[in-house]
Amino acid sequence: MSLLIKNGEIITADSRYSADIHCEGETITRIDRNLTAPAGTEVIDATGKYVFPGFIDPHVHIYLPFMGTFSKDTYETGSKAALVGGTTTLIEMCCPARADDTLKGFELWISQAVGKSACDFTFHMGVTKFNEQTETQLREIVRRGISSFKIFLAYKGAFGIDDTELYRTLKLAKELGVVVTAHCENETLVAERSKELLAAGKTDPGQHHESRPPAVEAEGVHHLMTFAELTGAATYIVHLSCKEALDQAVAARQRGVRVGIETLIQYLVLDKTYAEKPDFEGAKYVMSPPLRDARNQSVLWHGLRDGLIQTVATDHAPFDFQKQKPMGKDDFTKIPNGIPSLEERVNLLYTYGVKTGKIDLHTLVSVASTQVAKQFDLFPRKGAIQPGADADLVVFDPHYRGTISAKTQAMNVDYSAFEGWPLEGRASVVTVRGQVAARDGKFTGTLGRGQFLKRKPSHF
Ligand code: URP
Ligand code: ZN
Ligand code: ZN
């Protein structure tokens, strides 16, 4: 099967030119002007449109047992939502509970995706405890194609690890060339502050921010950076939300600490006043770290523009507003954490980042595709438009105008955090390894066709 994308304006992380793209089977084979289509070729006219490399979300939760419930998407619904929004590869956090067997956890997470996902996928292996058996199993998991770990400095008693475990995980990662991704918040501070707030009768969703203010996140980042400095391990801070945390990471980088930084689309476009909405409406906007004061948004946009921050993810974690968020009706610490955004990341980055002049098109491609592929050992198979790369392509229509609504979304969750927000542009045609998987907001792909992407560690 072959595919020809004609007359598009190709935008990569560092170039912009008009050309046609020919794909044979699953791969890009030729890029040139005035290519002609052999008989039987599917031709897509991209006149007036951009052609981007398929976008990669480096931080999603599809299968997530968490806070006494399960996140709502499956690989069937989640991969459809990803593709409709232009995301062709997912990197999911594999998060076995502390009491669970690490290798069995890995196998369980993979089994949720294989034969179900319509887009390609891989995992960050969650290290939620560390002992001799975990170490043996982590070595085996790396042999099976995983090149990144995930650790939590938050969520005491659930996913969180102690400092001895942190040190040993980083030592092992350094030996194996694995990058360690980390949720950075000081869990003791969160626990103590939460108790104080609840004791004072402060139970509403807006208090979530007070339980974990910027200093709590900055301390978590500083903590990780100290351990990274002493072990030499490559690290990556997930969902960085504020200036205080960014300052710590950048200072460590200046000392030679190896650290990549991810922010989220939610922190770029939402602020803490959303979580303070009355009548429990704020629960829709509860996640960790929390949405911050609006002044942080320009810091994060500038960080992307200037290359201080490498990637934009979603931390997609969908919990229904009607049935799941109310678990924390009288106690904000029990509100399942997460703001679903998988489907909207690229469209929001374009409308609220590129169209407003905060970032350019190349930065969009870099932070949502190419840098992700580079950080996580997928480049140049993913994140590139060049012969030999997977034919994961997004034909993007900058003339589209529409609004976001839960009524029309593919994500399996009963609300949208961006209800009624205007969009100026969206993915028009999305291909995965040469097959058209979404068109103008509708899924047209094949469930189960998504592949597990085996990765080789490179962060020695
Ligand atoms: O609020 C969040 N971030 N939910 C998902 C779990 C995590 O911490 O990544
Ligand atoms: Zn997290
Ligand atoms: Zn997460």
CSV table of C-alpha atoms and ligand atoms in Angstrom, one decimal:
chain,number,residue,atom,x,y,z
A,1,MET,CA,0.0,0.0,0.0
A,2,SER,CA,1.3,3.5,-0.8
A,3,LEU,CA,0.3,6.9,0.2
A,4,LEU,CA,1.2,10.3,-1.3
A,5,ILE,CA,0.7,13.6,0.5
A,6,LYS,CA,0.8,16.4,-2.0
A,7,ASN,CA,1.3,20.1,-1.9
A,8,GLY,CA,1.7,20.4,1.9
A,9,GLU,CA,4.0,22.8,3.7
A,10,ILE,CA,6.3,20.5,5.7
A,11,ILE,CA,7.1,21.8,9.2
A,12,THR,CA,9.7,20.0,11.3
A,13,ALA,CA,11.6,21.1,14.4
A,14,ASP,CA,14.1,22.9,12.3
A,15,SER,CA,12.9,23.3,8.7
A,16,ARG,CA,10.0,24.5,6.6
A,17,TYR,CA,9.5,23.8,2.9
A,18,SER,CA,6.9,22.8,0.4
A,19,ALA,CA,7.1,19.2,-1.0
A,20,ASP,CA,5.2,16.0,-1.5
A,21,ILE,CA,5.8,13.0,0.8
A,22,HIS,CA,5.6,9.4,-0.6
A,23,CYS,CA,5.2,6.5,1.8
A,24,GLU,CA,5.4,2.9,1.0
A,25,GLY,CA,4.1,0.4,3.5
A,26,GLU,CA,4.7,1.8,6.9
A,27,THR,CA,7.6,4.1,6.0
A,28,ILE,CA,8.4,7.5,4.4
A,29,THR,CA,10.3,6.7,1.2
A,30,ARG,CA,10.6,9.9,-0.7
A,31,ILE,CA,10.3,13.7,-0.2
A,32,ASP,CA,10.4,15.9,-3.3
A,33,ARG,CA,8.4,18.3,-5.4
A,34,ASN,CA,6.0,17.1,-8.1
A,35,LEU,CA,5.9,13.5,-7.1
A,36,THR,CA,3.5,11.3,-9.1
A,37,ALA,CA,1.4,8.5,-7.7
A,38,PRO,CA,1.8,5.0,-9.0
A,39,ALA,CA,-1.6,3.3,-9.6
A,40,GLY,CA,-3.3,2.3,-6.4
A,41,THR,CA,-1.7,5.0,-4.3
A,42,GLU,CA,-3.9,6.9,-1.9
A,43,VAL,CA,-3.4,10.6,-2.5
A,44,ILE,CA,-4.1,13.2,0.1
A,45,ASP,CA,-4.2,16.9,-1.0
A,46,ALA,CA,-2.6,19.0,1.6
A,47,THR,CA,-2.8,22.3,-0.3
A,48,GLY,CA,-3.0,25.2,2.2
A,49,LYS,CA,-2.1,22.9,5.1
A,50,TYR,CA,0.9,22.1,7.3
A,51,VAL,CA,2.4,18.6,7.4
A,52,PHE,CA,3.9,17.8,10.8
A,53,PRO,CA,5.6,14.6,12.1
A,54,GLY,CA,3.1,12.5,14.2
A,55,PHE,CA,2.9,14.0,17.7
A,56,ILE,CA,4.0,12.0,20.7
A,57,ASP,CA,2.6,12.4,24.2
A,58,PRO,CA,5.3,11.5,26.7
A,59,HIS,CA,3.1,11.2,29.7
A,60,VAL,CA,-0.3,9.6,29.7
A,61,HIS,CA,-2.3,7.3,32.0
A,62,ILE,CA,-4.7,5.0,30.2
A,63,TYR,CA,-4.9,2.1,32.6
A,64,LEU,CA,-4.6,3.6,36.1
A,65,PRO,CA,-5.9,2.2,39.3
A,66,PHE,CA,-5.6,5.3,41.5
A,67,MET,CA,-7.1,6.9,44.6
A,68,GLY,CA,-9.7,4.1,45.0
A,69,THR,CA,-10.9,4.1,41.4
A,70,PHE,CA,-9.8,3.6,37.8
A,71,SER,CA,-9.2,6.2,35.1
A,72,LYS,CA,-11.9,6.1,32.5
A,73,ASP,CA,-10.1,5.5,29.2
A,74,THR,CA,-9.1,2.1,27.7
A,75,TYR,CA,-6.6,1.7,24.9
A,76,GLU,CA,-9.6,1.5,22.5
A,77,THR,CA,-11.0,4.9,23.6
A,78,GLY,CA,-7.7,6.5,24.5
A,79,SER,CA,-5.9,5.7,21.3
A,80,LYS,CA,-8.9,7.0,19.2
A,81,ALA,CA,-8.8,10.3,21.2
A,82,ALA,CA,-5.1,10.6,20.7
A,83,LEU,CA,-5.3,10.1,16.9
A,84,VAL,CA,-8.2,12.4,16.4
A,85,GLY,CA,-6.1,15.1,18.1
A,86,GLY,CA,-2.9,14.3,16.1
A,87,THR,CA,-1.0,12.2,18.6
A,88,THR,CA,0.3,9.0,17.0
A,89,THR,CA,2.4,7.6,19.8
A,90,LEU,CA,1.7,7.3,23.5
A,91,ILE,CA,4.1,6.9,26.3
A,92,GLU,CA,2.2,5.6,29.3
A,93,MET,CA,3.2,5.4,32.9
A,94,CYS,CA,3.2,1.8,34.0
A,95,CYS,CA,2.3,2.2,37.7
A,96,PRO,CA,2.0,-1.0,39.8
A,97,ALA,CA,1.1,-0.4,43.4
A,98,ARG,CA,3.9,-0.7,45.9
A,99,ALA,CA,2.6,-4.1,47.1
A,100,ASP,CA,2.5,-5.5,43.5
A,101,ASP,CA,5.1,-7.5,41.7
A,102,THR,CA,7.1,-5.2,39.3
A,103,LEU,CA,7.4,-7.6,36.4
A,104,LYS,CA,3.8,-8.7,36.6
A,105,GLY,CA,2.8,-5.0,36.6
A,106,PHE,CA,4.8,-4.5,33.4
A,107,GLU,CA,3.1,-7.4,31.8
A,108,LEU,CA,-0.4,-6.3,33.0
A,109,TRP,CA,0.1,-2.8,31.5
A,110,ILE,CA,1.3,-4.1,28.2
A,111,SER,CA,-1.6,-6.5,28.0
A,112,GLN,CA,-4.0,-3.5,28.3
A,113,ALA,CA,-2.5,-2.1,25.0
A,114,VAL,CA,-1.5,-5.0,22.8
A,115,GLY,CA,-4.2,-5.9,20.3
A,116,LYS,CA,-6.3,-2.9,21.4
A,117,SER,CA,-4.4,0.3,20.7
A,118,ALA,CA,-4.8,2.0,17.3
A,119,CYS,CA,-1.7,4.1,17.8
A,120,ASP,CA,1.9,3.0,18.7
A,121,PHE,CA,2.8,3.0,22.4
A,122,THR,CA,5.6,2.4,24.9
A,123,PHE,CA,5.9,2.7,28.7
A,124,HIS,CA,8.0,4.4,31.4
A,125,MET,CA,8.4,1.6,33.9
A,126,GLY,CA,7.1,2.7,37.3
A,127,VAL,CA,9.6,1.9,40.2
A,128,THR,CA,7.3,2.0,43.2
A,129,LYS,CA,9.6,0.1,45.4
A,130,PHE,CA,13.2,-1.1,45.2
A,131,ASN,CA,14.7,-4.3,46.5
A,132,GLU,CA,16.9,-7.1,45.1
A,133,GLN,CA,14.0,-8.7,43.3
A,134,THR,CA,12.9,-5.4,41.8
A,135,GLU,CA,16.4,-4.8,40.6
A,136,THR,CA,16.5,-8.2,38.8
A,137,GLN,CA,13.1,-7.5,37.3
A,138,LEU,CA,14.0,-4.0,36.1
A,139,ARG,CA,17.0,-5.4,34.3
A,140,GLU,CA,14.7,-7.9,32.6
A,141,ILE,CA,12.1,-5.1,31.7
A,142,VAL,CA,14.9,-3.1,30.1
A,143,ARG,CA,15.9,-6.2,28.1
A,144,ARG,CA,12.3,-6.3,26.9
A,145,GLY,CA,12.5,-2.8,25.3
A,146,ILE,CA,12.0,-0.2,28.0
A,147,SER,CA,14.5,2.6,28.4
A,148,SER,CA,12.9,4.9,31.0
A,149,PHE,CA,11.8,4.5,34.6
A,150,LYS,CA,9.2,6.5,36.5
A,151,ILE,CA,9.4,7.4,40.1
A,152,PHE,CA,7.1,9.3,42.4
A,153,LEU,CA,8.4,11.5,45.3
A,154,ALA,CA,4.7,12.1,46.1
A,155,TYR,CA,1.7,9.8,46.9
A,156,LYS,CA,3.0,8.4,50.2
A,157,GLY,CA,1.9,4.8,50.8
A,158,ALA,CA,0.8,4.3,47.1
A,159,PHE,CA,3.5,4.9,44.5
A,160,GLY,CA,6.0,6.9,46.5
A,161,ILE,CA,9.5,5.6,47.2
A,162,ASP,CA,11.9,6.6,50.0
A,163,ASP,CA,15.4,8.1,49.6
A,164,THR,CA,17.3,4.8,49.8
A,165,GLU,CA,15.1,3.4,47.0
A,166,LEU,CA,15.5,6.7,45.0
A,167,TYR,CA,19.3,6.5,45.3
A,168,ARG,CA,19.4,2.8,44.3
A,169,THR,CA,17.0,3.3,41.4
A,170,LEU,CA,19.2,6.2,40.0
A,171,LYS,CA,22.4,4.1,40.4
A,172,LEU,CA,20.8,1.3,38.4
A,173,ALA,CA,19.5,3.7,35.8
A,174,LYS,CA,22.9,5.2,35.4
A,175,GLU,CA,24.4,1.7,34.9
A,176,LEU,CA,21.8,0.7,32.4
A,177,GLY,CA,21.6,4.0,30.5
A,178,VAL,CA,18.0,4.5,31.4
A,179,VAL,CA,16.4,7.9,32.0
A,180,VAL,CA,14.5,8.3,35.2
A,181,THR,CA,11.3,10.4,34.9
A,182,ALA,CA,10.1,11.8,38.2
A,183,HIS,CA,7.0,13.3,39.9
A,184,CYS,CA,8.6,15.9,42.1
A,185,GLU,CA,6.6,17.0,45.2
A,186,ASN,CA,7.7,16.6,48.9
A,187,GLU,CA,5.2,14.0,50.1
A,188,THR,CA,5.7,14.7,53.8
A,189,LEU,CA,4.9,18.4,53.3
A,190,VAL,CA,1.8,17.5,51.3
A,191,ALA,CA,0.6,15.0,54.0
A,192,GLU,CA,1.2,17.5,56.9
A,193,ARG,CA,-0.4,20.5,55.2
A,194,SER,CA,-3.4,18.4,54.1
A,195,LYS,CA,-4.0,17.3,57.6
A,196,GLU,CA,-3.9,20.9,58.9
A,197,LEU,CA,-6.2,22.2,56.2
A,198,LEU,CA,-8.8,19.5,56.8
A,199,ALA,CA,-8.6,20.0,60.6
A,200,ALA,CA,-9.4,23.7,59.9
A,201,GLY,CA,-12.5,22.7,58.0
A,202,LYS,CA,-10.9,23.7,54.6
A,203,THR,CA,-12.2,20.8,52.5
A,204,ASP,CA,-13.1,22.3,49.1
A,205,PRO,CA,-11.2,21.7,45.8
A,206,GLY,CA,-9.4,25.1,46.0
A,207,GLN,CA,-7.5,23.9,49.1
A,208,HIS,CA,-5.7,21.3,47.0
A,209,HIS,CA,-3.3,24.1,45.9
A,210,GLU,CA,-2.7,25.2,49.5
A,211,SER,CA,-1.7,21.6,50.4
A,212,ARG,CA,1.0,21.6,47.7
A,213,PRO,CA,2.1,25.2,46.9
A,214,PRO,CA,5.1,25.9,44.6
A,215,ALA,CA,7.6,25.5,47.4
A,216,VAL,CA,6.5,21.8,47.8
A,217,GLU,CA,7.2,21.2,44.1
A,218,ALA,CA,10.5,23.2,44.2
A,219,GLU,CA,11.7,21.1,47.1
A,220,GLY,CA,10.9,17.9,45.2
A,221,VAL,CA,12.9,19.1,42.2
A,222,HIS,CA,15.8,20.2,44.4
A,223,HIS,CA,15.7,16.8,46.1
A,224,LEU,CA,15.8,14.9,42.8
A,225,MET,CA,18.5,17.1,41.4
A,226,THR,CA,20.8,16.4,44.5
A,227,PHE,CA,20.4,12.7,44.0
A,228,ALA,CA,20.9,13.0,40.2
A,229,GLU,CA,24.1,15.0,40.8
A,230,LEU,CA,25.5,12.4,43.1
A,231,THR,CA,24.7,9.4,40.9
A,232,GLY,CA,25.2,10.9,37.5
A,233,ALA,CA,21.9,9.5,36.3
A,234,ALA,CA,19.9,11.1,33.5
A,235,THR,CA,16.6,12.5,34.8
A,236,TYR,CA,13.4,14.0,33.4
A,237,ILE,CA,11.0,16.1,35.5
A,238,VAL,CA,7.4,15.3,34.6
A,239,HIS,CA,4.6,17.9,34.8
A,240,LEU,CA,6.6,20.9,36.0
A,241,SER,CA,4.1,23.6,36.8
A,242,CYS,CA,5.8,26.7,38.2
A,243,LYS,CA,8.7,29.2,38.2
A,244,GLU,CA,10.0,28.0,41.6
A,245,ALA,CA,10.4,24.5,40.3
A,246,LEU,CA,11.9,25.6,37.0
A,247,ASP,CA,14.5,27.7,38.8
A,248,GLN,CA,15.7,24.7,40.8
A,249,ALA,CA,15.9,22.5,37.7
A,250,VAL,CA,17.8,25.1,35.6
A,251,ALA,CA,20.2,25.8,38.4
A,252,ALA,CA,21.0,22.1,38.6
A,253,ARG,CA,21.4,21.9,34.9
A,254,GLN,CA,23.9,24.7,35.1
A,255,ARG,CA,25.9,22.6,37.6
A,256,GLY,CA,26.0,19.8,35.0
A,257,VAL,CA,23.0,17.7,36.3
A,258,ARG,CA,21.4,15.8,33.5
A,259,VAL,CA,17.7,16.8,33.4
A,260,GLY,CA,15.0,17.1,30.8
A,261,ILE,CA,11.9,19.1,31.7
A,262,GLU,CA,8.3,18.5,30.8
A,263,THR,CA,5.4,20.8,31.3
A,264,LEU,CA,1.7,20.2,30.6
A,265,ILE,CA,-0.8,21.9,28.3
A,266,GLN,CA,-3.0,22.4,31.4
A,267,TYR,CA,-0.4,24.6,33.1
A,268,LEU,CA,0.1,26.6,30.0
A,269,VAL,CA,-3.6,27.6,29.5
A,270,LEU,CA,-5.4,27.1,32.8
A,271,ASP,CA,-4.7,28.6,36.2
A,272,LYS,CA,-5.6,28.0,39.9
A,273,THR,CA,-8.8,30.0,39.7
A,274,TYR,CA,-10.4,27.1,37.8
A,275,ALA,CA,-9.9,24.8,40.7
A,276,GLU,CA,-11.5,27.5,43.0
A,277,LYS,CA,-14.8,27.5,41.1
A,278,PRO,CA,-17.8,27.2,43.4
A,279,ASP,CA,-20.2,24.3,43.9
A,280,PHE,CA,-17.5,21.6,43.5
A,281,GLU,CA,-17.0,22.6,39.9
A,282,GLY,CA,-13.4,23.2,40.8
A,283,ALA,CA,-12.9,19.4,41.2
A,284,LYS,CA,-12.8,19.1,37.4
A,285,TYR,CA,-9.5,21.0,37.7
A,286,VAL,CA,-7.8,19.1,40.5
A,287,MET,CA,-4.5,17.5,39.6
A,288,SER,CA,-1.0,17.3,41.0
A,289,PRO,CA,1.0,19.4,41.0
A,290,PRO,CA,-2.0,21.8,41.1
A,291,LEU,CA,-2.8,24.5,38.6
A,292,ARG,CA,-0.8,27.5,39.5
A,293,ASP,CA,-1.2,31.3,39.7
A,294,ALA,CA,-1.6,32.7,36.2
A,295,ARG,CA,1.8,34.5,36.3
A,296,ASN,CA,3.5,31.1,35.9
A,297,GLN,CA,2.1,30.7,32.4
A,298,SER,CA,4.4,33.2,30.7
A,299,VAL,CA,7.4,31.6,32.5
A,300,LEU,CA,6.5,28.3,31.1
A,301,TRP,CA,5.8,29.6,27.5
A,302,HIS,CA,9.1,31.4,27.6
A,303,GLY,CA,10.8,28.3,28.9
A,304,LEU,CA,9.5,26.4,25.8
A,305,ARG,CA,10.5,29.2,23.5
A,306,ASP,CA,14.0,29.4,24.9
A,307,GLY,CA,14.6,25.7,25.1
A,308,LEU,CA,14.7,25.5,28.9
A,309,ILE,CA,11.7,23.2,28.8
A,310,GLN,CA,11.9,20.3,26.4
A,311,THR,CA,8.4,18.8,26.1
A,312,VAL,CA,4.7,19.4,26.5
A,313,ALA,CA,2.6,16.4,27.7
A,314,THR,CA,-0.9,15.9,29.1
A,315,ASP,CA,-0.6,13.6,32.0
A,316,HIS,CA,-3.9,12.5,30.7
A,317,ALA,CA,-5.8,11.0,33.7
A,318,PRO,CA,-9.6,11.0,33.1
A,319,PHE,CA,-12.0,10.7,36.0
A,320,ASP,CA,-15.8,11.4,35.5
A,321,PHE,CA,-17.1,14.6,37.1
A,322,GLN,CA,-20.5,13.0,38.0
A,323,LYS,CA,-19.4,9.8,39.6
A,324,GLN,CA,-15.7,9.8,40.4
A,325,LYS,CA,-14.6,13.4,41.4
A,326,PRO,CA,-17.4,13.4,44.1
A,327,MET,CA,-15.3,10.8,46.1
A,328,GLY,CA,-13.7,14.0,47.4
A,329,LYS,CA,-16.9,16.0,48.0
A,330,ASP,CA,-16.1,16.6,51.6
A,331,ASP,CA,-12.3,16.1,51.5
A,332,PHE,CA,-10.2,17.5,48.7
A,333,THR,CA,-7.5,14.9,49.3
A,334,LYS,CA,-9.9,12.2,48.0
A,335,ILE,CA,-10.7,13.9,44.7
A,336,PRO,CA,-9.2,11.6,42.0
A,337,ASN,CA,-6.3,13.7,40.5
A,338,GLY,CA,-6.3,14.4,36.8
A,339,ILE,CA,-7.5,16.8,34.0
A,340,PRO,CA,-8.2,14.9,30.8
A,341,SER,CA,-6.5,16.6,27.8
A,342,LEU,CA,-5.1,13.9,25.5
A,343,GLU,CA,-7.3,14.8,22.6
A,344,GLU,CA,-6.7,18.6,22.8
A,345,ARG,CA,-3.0,19.0,23.5
A,346,VAL,CA,-1.9,19.8,19.9
A,347,ASN,CA,-4.9,21.9,19.0
A,348,LEU,CA,-4.5,23.9,22.2
A,349,LEU,CA,-0.8,24.4,21.7
A,350,TYR,CA,-1.5,25.6,18.2
A,351,THR,CA,-4.4,27.9,19.0
A,352,TYR,CA,-3.1,29.3,22.3
A,353,GLY,CA,0.6,29.1,21.6
A,354,VAL,CA,1.4,29.5,17.9
A,355,LYS,CA,-1.6,31.7,16.9
A,356,THR,CA,-1.0,34.0,19.9
A,357,GLY,CA,2.7,34.3,19.0
A,358,LYS,CA,4.0,32.7,22.2
A,359,ILE,CA,5.8,29.9,20.3
A,360,ASP,CA,6.5,29.3,16.6
A,361,LEU,CA,5.6,26.3,14.5
A,362,HIS,CA,9.0,24.7,14.9
A,363,THR,CA,8.8,24.9,18.7
A,364,LEU,CA,5.3,23.3,18.5
A,365,VAL,CA,6.8,20.3,16.6
A,366,SER,CA,9.9,20.2,18.8
A,367,VAL,CA,8.1,20.1,22.2
A,368,ALA,CA,5.2,17.9,21.2
A,369,SER,CA,7.1,15.4,18.9
A,370,THR,CA,10.8,15.6,18.1
A,371,GLN,CA,12.2,16.3,21.6
A,372,VAL,CA,10.0,13.6,23.0
A,373,ALA,CA,11.4,11.2,20.5
A,374,LYS,CA,15.0,12.2,21.3
A,375,GLN,CA,14.5,12.1,25.1
A,376,PHE,CA,13.0,8.7,25.0
A,377,ASP,CA,15.1,6.8,22.3
A,378,LEU,CA,12.4,6.9,19.6
A,379,PHE,CA,14.2,9.3,17.2
A,380,PRO,CA,14.4,9.2,14.1
A,381,ARG,CA,11.9,6.4,13.7
A,382,LYS,CA,9.4,8.8,15.3
A,383,GLY,CA,9.5,12.6,15.6
A,384,ALA,CA,11.0,13.2,12.1
A,385,ILE,CA,9.9,13.6,8.5
A,386,GLN,CA,12.6,12.0,6.5
A,387,PRO,CA,13.0,8.8,4.3
A,388,GLY,CA,13.2,5.8,6.6
A,389,ALA,CA,11.1,7.3,9.4
A,390,ASP,CA,7.7,5.8,10.2
A,391,ALA,CA,5.0,7.3,8.1
A,392,ASP,CA,3.3,9.0,11.1
A,393,LEU,CA,2.1,12.3,9.7
A,394,VAL,CA,-0.3,15.0,10.7
A,395,VAL,CA,-1.9,17.1,7.9
A,396,PHE,CA,-3.0,20.2,9.9
A,397,ASP,CA,-5.7,22.6,8.8
A,398,PRO,CA,-4.9,26.1,10.0
A,399,HIS,CA,-8.2,27.4,8.6
A,400,TYR,CA,-10.4,25.2,10.7
A,401,ARG,CA,-12.6,27.0,13.3
A,402,GLY,CA,-14.6,25.2,16.0
A,403,THR,CA,-15.1,24.8,19.7
A,404,ILE,CA,-14.2,22.2,22.2
A,405,SER,CA,-17.1,20.2,23.8
A,406,ALA,CA,-17.5,17.1,25.9
A,407,LYS,CA,-20.4,16.2,23.6
A,408,THR,CA,-18.2,15.7,20.6
A,409,GLN,CA,-14.9,14.5,22.2
A,410,ALA,CA,-13.6,10.9,21.8
A,411,MET,CA,-12.1,10.7,25.3
A,412,ASN,CA,-14.2,8.5,27.5
A,413,VAL,CA,-15.0,11.1,30.2
A,414,ASP,CA,-18.1,13.1,31.0
A,415,TYR,CA,-16.6,16.6,30.9
A,416,SER,CA,-14.1,18.8,29.1
A,417,ALA,CA,-11.9,21.1,31.1
A,418,PHE,CA,-12.0,23.4,28.0
A,419,GLU,CA,-15.7,23.4,27.3
A,420,GLY,CA,-16.7,26.1,24.8
A,421,TRP,CA,-13.1,27.1,24.1
A,422,PRO,CA,-12.6,28.2,20.5
A,423,LEU,CA,-10.0,26.4,18.3
A,424,GLU,CA,-8.3,27.9,15.3
A,425,GLY,CA,-6.9,24.9,13.5
A,426,ARG,CA,-6.9,21.2,14.0
A,427,ALA,CA,-5.5,17.9,12.7
A,428,SER,CA,-7.2,17.2,9.4
A,429,VAL,CA,-5.6,13.8,8.3
A,430,VAL,CA,-3.5,11.7,10.7
A,431,THR,CA,-1.5,8.7,9.6
A,432,VAL,CA,0.1,5.9,11.6
A,433,ARG,CA,2.8,3.9,9.8
A,434,GLY,CA,1.2,4.8,6.4
A,435,GLN,CA,-2.4,4.2,7.3
A,436,VAL,CA,-5.0,7.0,7.6
A,437,ALA,CA,-6.2,6.8,11.2
A,438,ALA,CA,-8.2,10.0,11.6
A,439,ARG,CA,-9.9,12.5,9.4
A,440,ASP,CA,-11.4,15.9,10.4
A,441,GLY,CA,-12.1,14.9,14.0
A,442,LYS,CA,-13.3,11.3,13.3
A,443,PHE,CA,-11.4,8.1,13.9
A,444,THR,CA,-10.8,6.0,10.8
A,445,GLY,CA,-8.0,3.7,11.9
A,446,THR,CA,-7.8,0.1,13.1
A,447,LEU,CA,-8.0,-0.9,16.7
A,448,GLY,CA,-5.2,-3.3,17.6
A,449,ARG,CA,-2.9,-2.1,14.9
A,450,GLY,CA,-0.8,-0.1,17.3
A,451,GLN,CA,2.7,-1.5,18.0
A,452,PHE,CA,4.7,-1.8,21.2
A,453,LEU,CA,7.8,0.3,20.5
A,454,LYS,CA,10.9,-1.4,21.9
A,455,ARG,CA,13.5,1.1,22.9
A,456,LYS,CA,17.3,0.8,23.6
A,457,PRO,CA,18.7,2.8,26.5
A,458,SER,CA,21.1,5.6,25.4
A,459,HIS,CA,21.6,7.7,28.6
A,460,PHE,CA,24.9,6.2,29.8
B,1,URP,O1,-2.9,14.7,38.9
B,1,URP,C1,-2.3,13.9,38.3
B,1,URP,N1,-1.1,14.3,37.9
B,1,URP,N2,-2.8,12.6,38.1
B,1,URP,C2,-2.1,11.5,37.5
B,1,URP,C3,-1.1,10.9,38.4
B,1,URP,C4,0.2,11.7,38.3
B,1,URP,O2,0.7,12.2,39.3
B,1,URP,O3,0.9,11.7,37.3
B,2,ZN,ZN,2.6,12.7,38.6
B,3,ZN,ZN,1.1,11.2,35.5
